[in-house]
Coordinates of C-alpha atoms in Angstrom, one line a residue:
M1 CA 0.0 0.0 0.0
N2 CA 1.3 3.5 -0.8
S3 CA 2.0 5.7 2.2
I4 CA -0.8 8.0 3.0
R5 CA -0.1 11.7 3.1
C6 CA -2.7 13.1 5.4
A7 CA -3.7 16.8 5.7
P8 CA -2.8 18.3 9.1
W9 CA -5.5 18.0 11.7
A10 CA -5.0 21.6 12.9
L11 CA -5.8 24.2 10.2
A12 CA -6.7 27.3 12.1
L13 CA -7.6 27.8 15.7
G14 CA -10.2 30.5 16.2
L15 CA -11.2 30.6 19.8
V16 CA -9.4 30.2 23.2
T17 CA -11.0 26.9 23.8
A18 CA -9.6 25.6 20.5
V19 CA -6.1 26.8 21.6
L20 CA -6.5 24.8 24.8
V21 CA -7.1 21.6 22.8
S22 CA -3.6 21.6 21.4
M23 CA -1.5 23.3 24.1
P24 CA 0.8 21.2 26.2
L25 CA -0.9 20.0 29.3
S26 CA 1.9 21.4 31.6
A27 CA 1.1 24.9 30.4
L28 CA -2.4 24.8 31.7
T29 CA -2.9 22.4 34.6
Q30 CA 0.3 21.7 36.5
E31 CA -1.6 19.7 39.2
A32 CA -4.0 17.8 36.9
P33 CA -3.3 14.1 36.0
R34 CA -2.1 13.2 32.6
T35 CA -3.5 10.3 30.6
V36 CA -1.2 7.4 29.6
A37 CA -1.4 8.6 26.0
E38 CA -0.2 12.1 26.9
A39 CA 2.5 10.8 29.4
S40 CA 3.9 8.4 26.8
G41 CA 4.0 10.9 24.0
F42 CA 1.1 9.0 22.4
R43 CA 3.0 5.8 22.2
A44 CA 0.7 3.8 24.5
T45 CA -2.9 3.6 25.7
S46 CA -4.3 3.1 29.2
R47 CA -5.2 -0.2 30.8
H48 CA -8.1 -0.7 33.2
A49 CA -6.0 0.1 36.3
D50 CA -4.7 3.3 34.6
V51 CA -8.3 4.4 34.0
M52 CA -9.4 3.7 37.5
G53 CA -6.3 5.5 38.9
F54 CA -7.0 8.5 36.7
I55 CA -10.6 8.6 38.1
R56 CA -9.3 8.5 41.7
D57 CA -7.0 11.4 40.9
L58 CA -9.9 13.4 39.5
Q59 CA -11.9 12.7 42.7
R60 CA -9.1 14.1 44.7
L61 CA -9.1 17.2 42.6
S62 CA -12.8 18.0 42.4
S63 CA -16.1 17.6 44.3
L64 CA -18.0 17.9 41.0
V65 CA -17.6 14.3 40.0
R66 CA -19.1 11.0 41.3
V67 CA -18.5 7.5 40.1
E68 CA -21.3 5.0 39.5
T69 CA -20.9 1.5 38.1
L70 CA -22.4 1.1 34.7
A71 CA -21.8 -2.7 34.7
T72 CA -19.5 -5.4 35.9
S73 CA -17.9 -7.1 33.0
A74 CA -18.0 -10.9 32.3
E75 CA -14.5 -11.1 33.7
G76 CA -15.4 -9.2 36.8
R77 CA -14.1 -5.7 36.0
Q78 CA -15.9 -2.5 36.9
V79 CA -17.1 -0.4 34.0
P80 CA -17.1 3.0 35.7
L81 CA -19.6 5.8 34.8
L82 CA -18.6 9.4 35.7
I83 CA -21.3 11.9 36.6
I84 CA -20.1 15.5 36.3
G85 CA -22.2 18.5 37.3
D86 CA -22.0 21.8 39.0
P87 CA -23.8 21.3 41.3
L88 CA -23.4 17.6 41.3
P89 CA -26.7 15.8 41.3
A90 CA -26.9 12.9 43.8
S91 CA -29.3 11.1 41.6
P92 CA -31.6 11.7 38.6
A93 CA -34.3 12.6 41.1
D94 CA -32.3 15.8 41.8
L95 CA -32.9 16.9 38.2
R96 CA -36.6 16.7 38.3
H97 CA -37.0 20.4 38.7
D98 CA -33.6 21.3 37.3
D99 CA -33.2 23.1 34.0
R100 CA -30.0 21.3 33.0
A101 CA -29.9 18.6 30.3
V102 CA -28.1 15.2 30.7
V103 CA -25.7 14.2 27.9
Y104 CA -23.6 11.0 27.7
F105 CA -20.3 10.2 26.0
Q106 CA -19.1 6.6 25.6
A107 CA -15.8 5.2 24.3
N108 CA -13.8 2.0 23.9
I109 CA -16.8 -0.3 23.0
H110 CA -14.3 -1.9 20.7
A111 CA -11.1 -2.0 22.7
G112 CA -8.8 -1.8 19.8
E113 CA -10.3 1.6 19.0
V114 CA -8.8 3.6 21.8
E115 CA -8.8 7.2 20.7
G116 CA -12.1 8.0 22.3
K117 CA -11.0 6.5 25.5
E118 CA -8.0 8.8 25.8
A119 CA -10.0 11.8 24.6
A120 CA -12.8 11.1 27.1
Q121 CA -10.3 11.0 29.9
M122 CA -8.9 14.4 28.8
L123 CA -12.5 15.8 28.6
A124 CA -13.4 14.7 32.1
R125 CA -10.2 16.2 33.5
D126 CA -10.7 19.5 31.7
L127 CA -14.3 19.8 32.8
L128 CA -13.2 19.3 36.4
T129 CA -10.1 21.5 36.3
G130 CA -11.8 24.5 34.8
R131 CA -10.6 24.4 31.2
T132 CA -14.0 23.6 29.9
R133 CA -16.2 24.0 32.9
I134 CA -18.4 26.6 31.1
Y135 CA -20.6 23.7 29.9
L136 CA -21.7 22.7 33.4
D137 CA -24.2 25.6 33.9
R138 CA -26.6 24.0 31.4
L139 CA -25.4 20.4 31.1
V140 CA -24.8 17.4 33.4
I141 CA -22.2 15.3 31.6
L142 CA -21.9 11.5 31.9
I143 CA -18.8 9.7 30.6
T144 CA -17.9 6.1 30.2
R145 CA -14.3 5.8 29.0
I146 CA -13.7 2.1 29.0
F147 CA -16.9 0.4 28.0
N148 CA -15.2 -2.8 27.0
A149 CA -13.0 -3.3 30.0
D150 CA -12.3 -7.0 29.3
G151 CA -11.2 -6.4 25.7
N152 CA -9.1 -3.5 26.7
E153 CA -6.8 -5.8 28.8
K154 CA -5.8 -7.9 25.8
I155 CA -3.4 -5.3 24.6
S156 CA -1.0 -6.5 21.9
T157 CA 0.9 -4.9 19.0
D158 CA -0.7 -7.6 16.8
N159 CA -4.2 -6.0 17.2
R160 CA -5.4 -3.6 14.5
A161 CA -1.9 -3.6 13.0
N162 CA -3.2 -1.7 10.0
Q163 CA -3.8 1.5 11.9
D164 CA -1.1 4.1 12.7
G165 CA -0.3 3.5 16.4
P166 CA -0.2 3.5 19.3
E167 CA 3.0 1.6 18.8
E168 CA 2.7 -0.3 22.2
G169 CA -0.5 -1.9 21.1
V170 CA -4.3 -1.9 21.7
G171 CA -6.9 -4.2 22.9
I172 CA -9.4 -6.4 21.0
R173 CA -12.8 -5.9 19.5
Y174 CA -14.9 -8.3 21.6
N175 CA -15.7 -8.5 25.3
G176 CA -15.2 -11.3 27.8
Q177 CA -18.1 -13.3 26.2
N178 CA -16.6 -13.1 22.7
L179 CA -19.4 -10.7 21.8
D180 CA -19.2 -7.5 19.7
L181 CA -20.9 -5.0 22.0
N182 CA -21.9 -2.9 19.1
R183 CA -24.2 -5.7 17.9
D184 CA -26.1 -6.1 21.2
G185 CA -28.6 -3.3 21.0
V186 CA -31.6 -5.7 20.4
K187 CA -30.8 -8.9 22.2
L188 CA -29.1 -7.4 25.3
E189 CA -26.9 -10.4 26.1
S190 CA -23.9 -8.6 27.5
P191 CA -23.6 -7.2 31.0
E192 CA -22.1 -4.0 29.4
V193 CA -25.0 -3.2 27.2
R194 CA -27.6 -4.3 29.7
G195 CA -25.8 -1.9 32.2
L196 CA -25.9 0.9 29.6
V197 CA -29.6 0.5 29.2
R198 CA -30.5 0.2 32.9
N199 CA -27.9 2.6 34.4
V200 CA -27.6 5.3 31.8
L201 CA -30.5 5.3 29.3
R202 CA -33.2 4.4 31.8
R203 CA -31.8 5.8 35.0
W204 CA -30.4 9.2 33.7
D205 CA -32.3 9.4 30.4
P206 CA -29.7 11.5 28.5
V207 CA -31.1 13.6 25.6
F208 CA -27.8 13.0 23.8
F209 CA -25.6 9.9 23.3
L210 CA -22.2 9.6 21.6
D211 CA -20.4 6.3 20.9
S212 CA -16.8 6.8 19.9
H213 CA -15.0 4.3 17.5
T214 CA -12.2 4.0 15.0
H215 CA -13.1 3.0 11.4
N216 CA -11.6 0.6 8.9
G217 CA -12.7 1.8 5.6
S218 CA -12.3 4.2 2.7
Y219 CA -9.3 6.5 2.4
H220 CA -9.7 10.2 2.9
Q221 CA -7.9 13.1 4.5
E222 CA -10.4 14.1 7.2
P223 CA -9.4 12.5 10.6
V224 CA -12.9 12.6 12.1
T225 CA -16.2 11.1 10.9
W226 CA -19.6 10.8 12.5
T227 CA -23.2 10.1 11.7
W228 CA -26.5 9.8 13.6
G229 CA -29.1 7.2 14.6
L230 CA -30.5 6.3 11.1
N231 CA -33.4 3.9 11.7
P232 CA -36.4 5.3 9.9
N233 CA -38.8 4.2 12.7
G234 CA -37.1 6.8 14.9
D235 CA -38.7 10.2 15.4
P236 CA -38.9 12.0 12.0
A237 CA -38.3 15.5 13.5
I238 CA -35.1 14.4 15.2
L239 CA -33.9 12.6 12.0
D240 CA -34.6 15.7 10.0
Y241 CA -32.8 17.9 12.5
M242 CA -29.7 15.7 12.5
A243 CA -29.4 15.7 8.7
N244 CA -30.3 19.3 7.9
T245 CA -29.4 21.3 11.0
L246 CA -26.8 19.5 13.1
L247 CA -24.7 18.1 10.2
P248 CA -23.7 21.5 8.6
A249 CA -23.4 23.2 12.0
V250 CA -21.0 20.6 13.4
T251 CA -19.0 20.3 10.2
T252 CA -18.4 24.0 10.1
R253 CA -17.6 24.3 13.8
T254 CA -15.1 21.5 14.0
R255 CA -13.2 23.1 11.0
E256 CA -13.5 26.8 11.9
V257 CA -13.3 26.7 15.7
Y258 CA -11.2 23.6 16.4
G259 CA -9.2 23.3 13.2
T260 CA -10.3 19.7 12.6
L261 CA -11.6 18.4 9.3
S262 CA -14.7 16.1 9.6
I263 CA -17.1 14.4 7.2
P264 CA -20.1 12.2 7.9
H265 CA -19.2 8.6 8.5
G266 CA -19.3 6.3 5.6
D267 CA -17.5 4.6 2.7
F268 CA -17.5 5.1 -1.0
L269 CA -20.3 3.3 -2.7
D270 CA -17.9 2.6 -5.6
V271 CA -14.1 3.3 -5.3
T272 CA -13.9 3.3 -9.1
D273 CA -16.4 6.1 -9.2
P274 CA -16.2 7.8 -5.8
E275 CA -18.6 10.6 -6.7
R276 CA -21.5 8.1 -7.1
G277 CA -22.1 8.2 -3.3
W278 CA -21.0 7.9 0.3
I279 CA -22.8 5.3 2.4
P280 CA -23.0 5.0 6.2
L281 CA -23.5 2.0 8.4
G282 CA -26.9 0.4 8.1
P283 CA -30.0 1.3 10.1
E284 CA -30.4 -1.8 12.3
P285 CA -30.8 -1.1 16.0
R286 CA -28.3 -3.8 16.9
Y287 CA -25.9 -0.9 16.4
L288 CA -26.1 1.3 19.5
S289 CA -26.3 4.6 17.8
N290 CA -29.4 3.4 15.9
Y291 CA -30.8 1.8 19.0
V292 CA -30.6 5.0 21.0
G293 CA -32.1 6.9 18.1
L294 CA -35.1 4.5 18.1
R295 CA -35.6 5.5 21.8
N296 CA -36.3 9.1 20.5
R297 CA -32.9 10.6 21.6
F298 CA -30.1 12.4 19.8
S299 CA -27.6 9.7 19.0
I300 CA -24.1 9.9 17.4
L301 CA -21.7 7.3 16.0
N302 CA -18.2 8.8 16.0
E303 CA -15.5 7.1 14.0
Q304 CA -11.9 8.2 13.9
Y305 CA -9.8 7.7 10.7
P306 CA -7.2 4.9 11.4
Y307 CA -4.5 5.9 9.0
V308 CA -3.4 9.1 10.6
D309 CA -1.2 9.0 13.7
F310 CA -2.6 8.2 17.1
E311 CA -2.2 11.7 18.6
T312 CA -4.1 13.2 15.6
R313 CA -6.9 10.7 16.2
V314 CA -7.1 11.5 20.0
R315 CA -7.0 15.3 19.3
G316 CA -9.7 14.8 16.6
A317 CA -12.0 12.9 18.9
Y318 CA -11.5 15.6 21.6
S319 CA -12.3 18.4 19.2
L320 CA -15.5 16.6 18.1
F321 CA -16.5 16.1 21.8
L322 CA -16.1 19.8 22.4
T323 CA -18.0 20.7 19.2
F324 CA -21.0 18.7 20.3
L325 CA -20.8 20.2 23.8
D326 CA -20.7 23.7 22.3
Y327 CA -23.8 22.9 20.3
L328 CA -25.6 21.2 23.1
H329 CA -24.8 24.1 25.5
E330 CA -25.9 26.8 23.1
N331 CA -29.0 24.9 21.9
K332 CA -30.0 23.0 25.0
D333 CA -33.6 24.2 25.1
E334 CA -34.2 23.4 21.4
I335 CA -32.7 19.9 21.8
V336 CA -34.7 19.2 25.0
G337 CA -37.9 20.5 23.3
L338 CA -37.4 18.2 20.3
V339 CA -36.9 15.2 22.6
R340 CA -40.1 16.0 24.6
E341 CA -42.1 16.4 21.4
A342 CA -40.8 13.1 20.1
D343 CA -41.9 11.3 23.3
R344 CA -45.3 13.0 23.1
R345 CA -45.7 11.9 19.5
A346 CA -44.7 8.3 20.3
V347 CA -47.4 8.0 23.0
G348 CA -50.0 9.6 20.8
R349 CA -49.4 7.3 17.9
G350 CA -50.3 4.3 19.9
L351 CA -53.4 5.8 21.5
D352 CA -55.3 5.7 18.3
P353 CA -53.3 4.6 15.3
A354 CA -54.4 6.0 12.0
G355 CA -53.7 4.7 8.5
R356 CA -50.5 6.8 8.4
D357 CA -49.2 5.3 11.6
V358 CA -47.0 2.4 10.3
H359 CA -43.9 0.5 11.2
V360 CA -41.2 0.2 8.5
V361 CA -40.1 -3.4 7.9
E362 CA -38.1 -2.9 4.6
V363 CA -36.0 0.1 3.8
G364 CA -34.5 1.8 0.8
R365 CA -31.7 4.3 0.7
E366 CA -31.7 7.9 -0.6
P367 CA -29.4 10.9 -0.3
I368 CA -30.0 13.6 2.2
A369 CA -30.1 17.2 1.0
E370 CA -26.6 18.0 2.0
R371 CA -23.9 17.1 -0.6
L372 CA -20.4 16.3 0.6
T373 CA -16.9 17.4 -0.3
I374 CA -14.4 14.6 0.5
L375 CA -10.6 15.2 0.4
G376 CA -9.0 12.1 -0.9
W377 CA -6.7 10.6 -3.5
E378 CA -6.9 9.0 -6.9
M379 CA -7.7 5.3 -6.3
E380 CA -7.9 2.1 -8.2
L381 CA -8.7 -1.5 -7.5
S382 CA -6.2 -4.3 -7.8
Q383 CA -6.4 -8.0 -7.1
T384 CA -4.2 -9.9 -4.7
A385 CA -2.7 -13.4 -5.5
G386 CA -5.5 -14.8 -3.4
G387 CA -8.2 -13.2 -5.5
R388 CA -9.2 -10.5 -3.1
R389 CA -9.7 -6.9 -4.3
R390 CA -7.8 -4.1 -2.6
V391 CA -7.7 -0.4 -3.0
V392 CA -4.4 1.2 -4.2
L393 CA -3.8 4.9 -3.7
S394 CA -1.8 7.1 -6.0
D395 CA 0.2 10.0 -4.8
Q396 CA -2.3 12.3 -6.6
E397 CA -4.6 14.1 -4.2
R398 CA -8.2 14.5 -5.4
I399 CA -11.1 16.5 -4.1
Y400 CA -14.5 14.7 -4.6
E401 CA -17.3 17.3 -4.7
E402 CA -21.0 17.1 -4.6
V403 CA -21.0 13.5 -3.4
P404 CA -24.4 12.2 -2.4
Y405 CA -24.6 11.1 1.2
L406 CA -27.0 8.1 1.1
A407 CA -28.0 8.4 4.7
K408 CA -31.8 8.6 4.4
Y409 CA -33.3 5.2 5.0
T410 CA -36.8 5.3 3.4
P411 CA -39.8 3.0 3.8
Q412 CA -40.0 0.3 1.1
R413 CA -42.6 -1.7 2.9
T414 CA -44.6 -1.0 6.0
V415 CA -47.2 -2.7 8.2
P416 CA -49.9 -0.9 10.2
L417 CA -49.0 0.0 13.7
P418 CA -51.4 -1.8 16.1
R419 CA -52.7 -0.5 19.5
G420 CA -50.7 -3.3 21.1
Y421 CA -49.2 -6.7 21.0
L422 CA -50.4 -9.8 22.9
I423 CA -48.0 -12.6 23.8
P424 CA -49.7 -15.7 25.2
A425 CA -46.5 -17.7 25.5
A426 CA -45.1 -17.4 29.0
D427 CA -41.5 -17.0 27.9
T428 CA -39.3 -15.5 30.5
R429 CA -36.5 -14.7 28.1
V430 CA -38.8 -12.5 25.9
L431 CA -40.3 -10.9 29.0
D432 CA -36.8 -10.2 30.5
N433 CA -35.7 -8.6 27.3
L434 CA -38.7 -6.3 27.0
L435 CA -38.4 -5.2 30.6
T436 CA -34.7 -4.6 30.4
H437 CA -35.2 -2.3 27.5
G438 CA -37.6 -0.3 29.7
I439 CA -40.7 -1.2 27.8
T440 CA -43.9 -1.2 29.8
V441 CA -45.4 -4.7 29.8
E442 CA -48.8 -5.6 31.3
R443 CA -50.4 -9.0 32.1
L444 CA -54.0 -10.0 31.6
V445 CA -55.6 -10.8 34.9
E446 CA -58.7 -12.4 33.3
P447 CA -59.1 -14.3 30.1
V448 CA -60.5 -12.6 27.0
T449 CA -61.4 -13.4 23.4
L450 CA -60.3 -10.7 20.9
T451 CA -60.3 -10.1 17.2
V452 CA -56.6 -9.9 16.4
E453 CA -54.1 -10.0 13.5
A454 CA -52.0 -13.2 13.3
F455 CA -48.9 -14.0 11.3
T456 CA -48.6 -17.6 10.0
V457 CA -45.1 -18.6 9.3
T458 CA -44.8 -20.3 5.9
E459 CA -41.0 -20.5 5.8
L460 CA -38.3 -20.1 8.5
T461 CA -34.7 -20.1 7.4
G462 CA -31.6 -19.9 9.6
S463 CA -28.4 -18.3 8.3
Q464 CA -25.5 -20.6 7.3
R465 CA -22.9 -18.8 9.4
P466 CA -23.2 -17.8 13.1
N467 CA -23.4 -14.1 14.0
Q468 CA -22.7 -13.2 17.7
G469 CA -23.5 -16.8 18.7
H470 CA -26.8 -16.9 16.7
Y471 CA -27.9 -18.3 13.4
L472 CA -30.1 -15.4 12.4
S473 CA -33.5 -16.3 11.2
S474 CA -35.4 -15.0 8.2
V475 CA -39.1 -15.5 7.9
T476 CA -41.9 -15.4 5.4
G477 CA -45.6 -15.7 6.2
E478 CA -49.1 -14.5 5.8
Y479 CA -51.3 -12.2 7.9
S480 CA -54.9 -13.0 8.8
T481 CA -57.6 -11.7 11.1
E482 CA -59.0 -14.2 13.6
N483 CA -60.8 -14.5 16.9
H484 CA -58.4 -15.8 19.5
A485 CA -58.8 -16.7 23.2
F486 CA -56.1 -15.3 25.4
P487 CA -55.7 -16.8 28.9
T488 CA -54.9 -15.1 32.1
G489 CA -51.2 -14.2 32.2
T490 CA -51.0 -13.3 28.6
L491 CA -48.5 -10.4 28.2
Y492 CA -49.7 -7.1 26.6
V493 CA -47.4 -4.5 25.2
S494 CA -49.2 -1.2 24.3
S495 CA -47.9 0.9 21.4
S496 CA -48.9 4.0 23.4
Q497 CA -45.7 4.5 25.3
V498 CA -42.5 6.5 24.8
L499 CA -40.7 3.3 23.6
G500 CA -43.5 2.3 21.3
A501 CA -41.4 2.3 18.2
L502 CA -38.8 0.2 19.9
A503 CA -41.4 -2.3 21.1
A504 CA -42.8 -2.6 17.6
H505 CA -39.3 -3.2 16.2
L506 CA -38.7 -6.0 18.7
L507 CA -42.1 -7.7 18.3
E508 CA -43.0 -7.3 14.6
P509 CA -42.5 -10.7 12.9
E510 CA -41.0 -9.1 9.7
S511 CA -38.8 -6.6 11.5
E512 CA -35.4 -6.6 9.9
D513 CA -33.6 -6.7 13.3
G514 CA -36.3 -7.9 15.8
L515 CA -36.5 -10.6 18.4
L516 CA -37.6 -13.2 15.8
I517 CA -34.4 -12.6 13.8
W518 CA -32.3 -13.1 17.0
N519 CA -33.9 -16.5 17.7
F520 CA -36.1 -15.5 20.7
F521 CA -39.1 -17.3 19.2
D522 CA -37.6 -20.2 17.3
R523 CA -39.0 -22.8 19.6
Y524 CA -42.5 -21.7 18.8
L525 CA -42.1 -21.5 15.0
T526 CA -41.2 -25.1 14.3
R527 CA -43.7 -27.8 14.9
Q528 CA -42.4 -30.4 17.4
F529 CA -44.7 -33.1 16.1
G530 CA -46.7 -33.2 12.9
G531 CA -46.6 -30.8 10.0
G532 CA -48.3 -27.6 9.0
A533 CA -47.5 -24.0 9.5
A534 CA -46.8 -22.4 12.9
T535 CA -48.3 -19.1 14.1
F536 CA -46.0 -16.4 15.4
P537 CA -46.8 -16.2 19.1
V538 CA -47.3 -12.4 19.1
Y539 CA -50.7 -11.1 18.0
K540 CA -51.5 -7.6 17.0
L541 CA -54.6 -5.8 18.5
H542 CA -56.0 -3.1 16.3
E543 CA -59.5 -2.6 17.8
R544 CA -60.3 -0.3 20.7
V545 CA -61.0 -2.5 23.7
N546 CA -60.6 -2.2 27.4
L547 CA -58.4 -4.9 28.9
V548 CA -58.2 -5.9 32.5
T549 CA -54.4 -5.9 33.2
E550 CA -51.8 -5.3 35.8
T551 CA -48.3 -3.9 35.1
V552 CA -45.5 -6.4 35.2
P553 CA -42.8 -5.2 37.6
G554 CA -39.0 -5.7 37.1
G555 CA -36.5 -4.9 34.5

């Protein structure tokens, strides 16, 4: 591969805060702790003990931080969650009549992708030592710096050898269960993601979520990329705001204020014709940024560019964190208002679904209004001796202009949104999953016969290769209307709740990333004896009817 000549990350620093980003630490905070990356000249990254020690140093410096436990990893390590505020809230209840907004930054979900971990530690320190404390009058800031604590401890120079440093090595992608944590947003099988949902998303309910990664993809000169929660079943006003308001504002600010070039996250649709389009990650909520977006919250996937040096990647992540904090601080009321309206709309849709209230089960892809300028190189494809295709860069820089960003996932096929879902099978695994997500589940306390929509499975196919310990299912079938007797104990999930879109995504039989796909219902979809089709054990209720229920506790 040709060596990559990357544009400098710092182009022009316009404000005092931007100057602080790149100044030596010793010039600003003599008493403040230094990260392992800073202390090593960006040759190394921090281990779990380093992160925990750094946190203790911060606690000795400031009373504005408290440590909670997000989760305990499969191998027994604490995943620490920092709460930073001025004044510091003792619990979410303290914010009930507080005008501040809660925002959350997360890093190191893939422990070979360590830039965000180091930048998040720098951010926490600088918030507490006064360099960036200005944000704390309007925001309470939550930070998890080492989300994949188990993977982080497997540091080796053999990991992610394609990226430029740190030269002393990085951790691995998967956690102590051999799971990719950024594929766990639906099934919730890891302690880390279950802890995120319970102890951050449900307990603190941040209006903003950022998940920091490092990419392995197309070549370009911008060191920072990011995109937003893309699932089309998310709130349309938030999706529109992300694409048409937040994207241009953040792109401009990172460049003009913090001297950092950024573009939306993605890859060239066709490296032989780069101006055909730029495509992001898919819309499935197994990816946490899409999952949080489906919960009606502002959600960001941040990916650093791996082929620039480690310090540039850390500084780039730090600049992006500050850019979003700037925007959230300045526009807090607007962001909070959009979230509240999204929740109100979600509840209203399920109260009395109309013909326009649908759930998207198949998507297409279209460009957003904003066209992109991408700084890159002339590229061509070659073939290795093993028959694999690889991209070869020339030394000729190239500016790709007016590139469509194919980040609008549009409905190709929809199903009507019901008033609710009835689940007569007493399956504790399904119930636990719904409750852990925070979805309100009720239970019938008397039997009832109802007219419902049923889905009869005509074909159930498992994938040929495992994915996260599952052979993902695909299903075809037919809908029909029938009278069905539901016994006492049947579960009922109303669509009229804040997480109504998430509930629908989990329970719709044709959902592209629902519980059926992840094998939660397999035992009910194959006849144990005899032939014939099986009925999906989730029935959709469309008619208005009063049910005698009680709320299921737990979760």
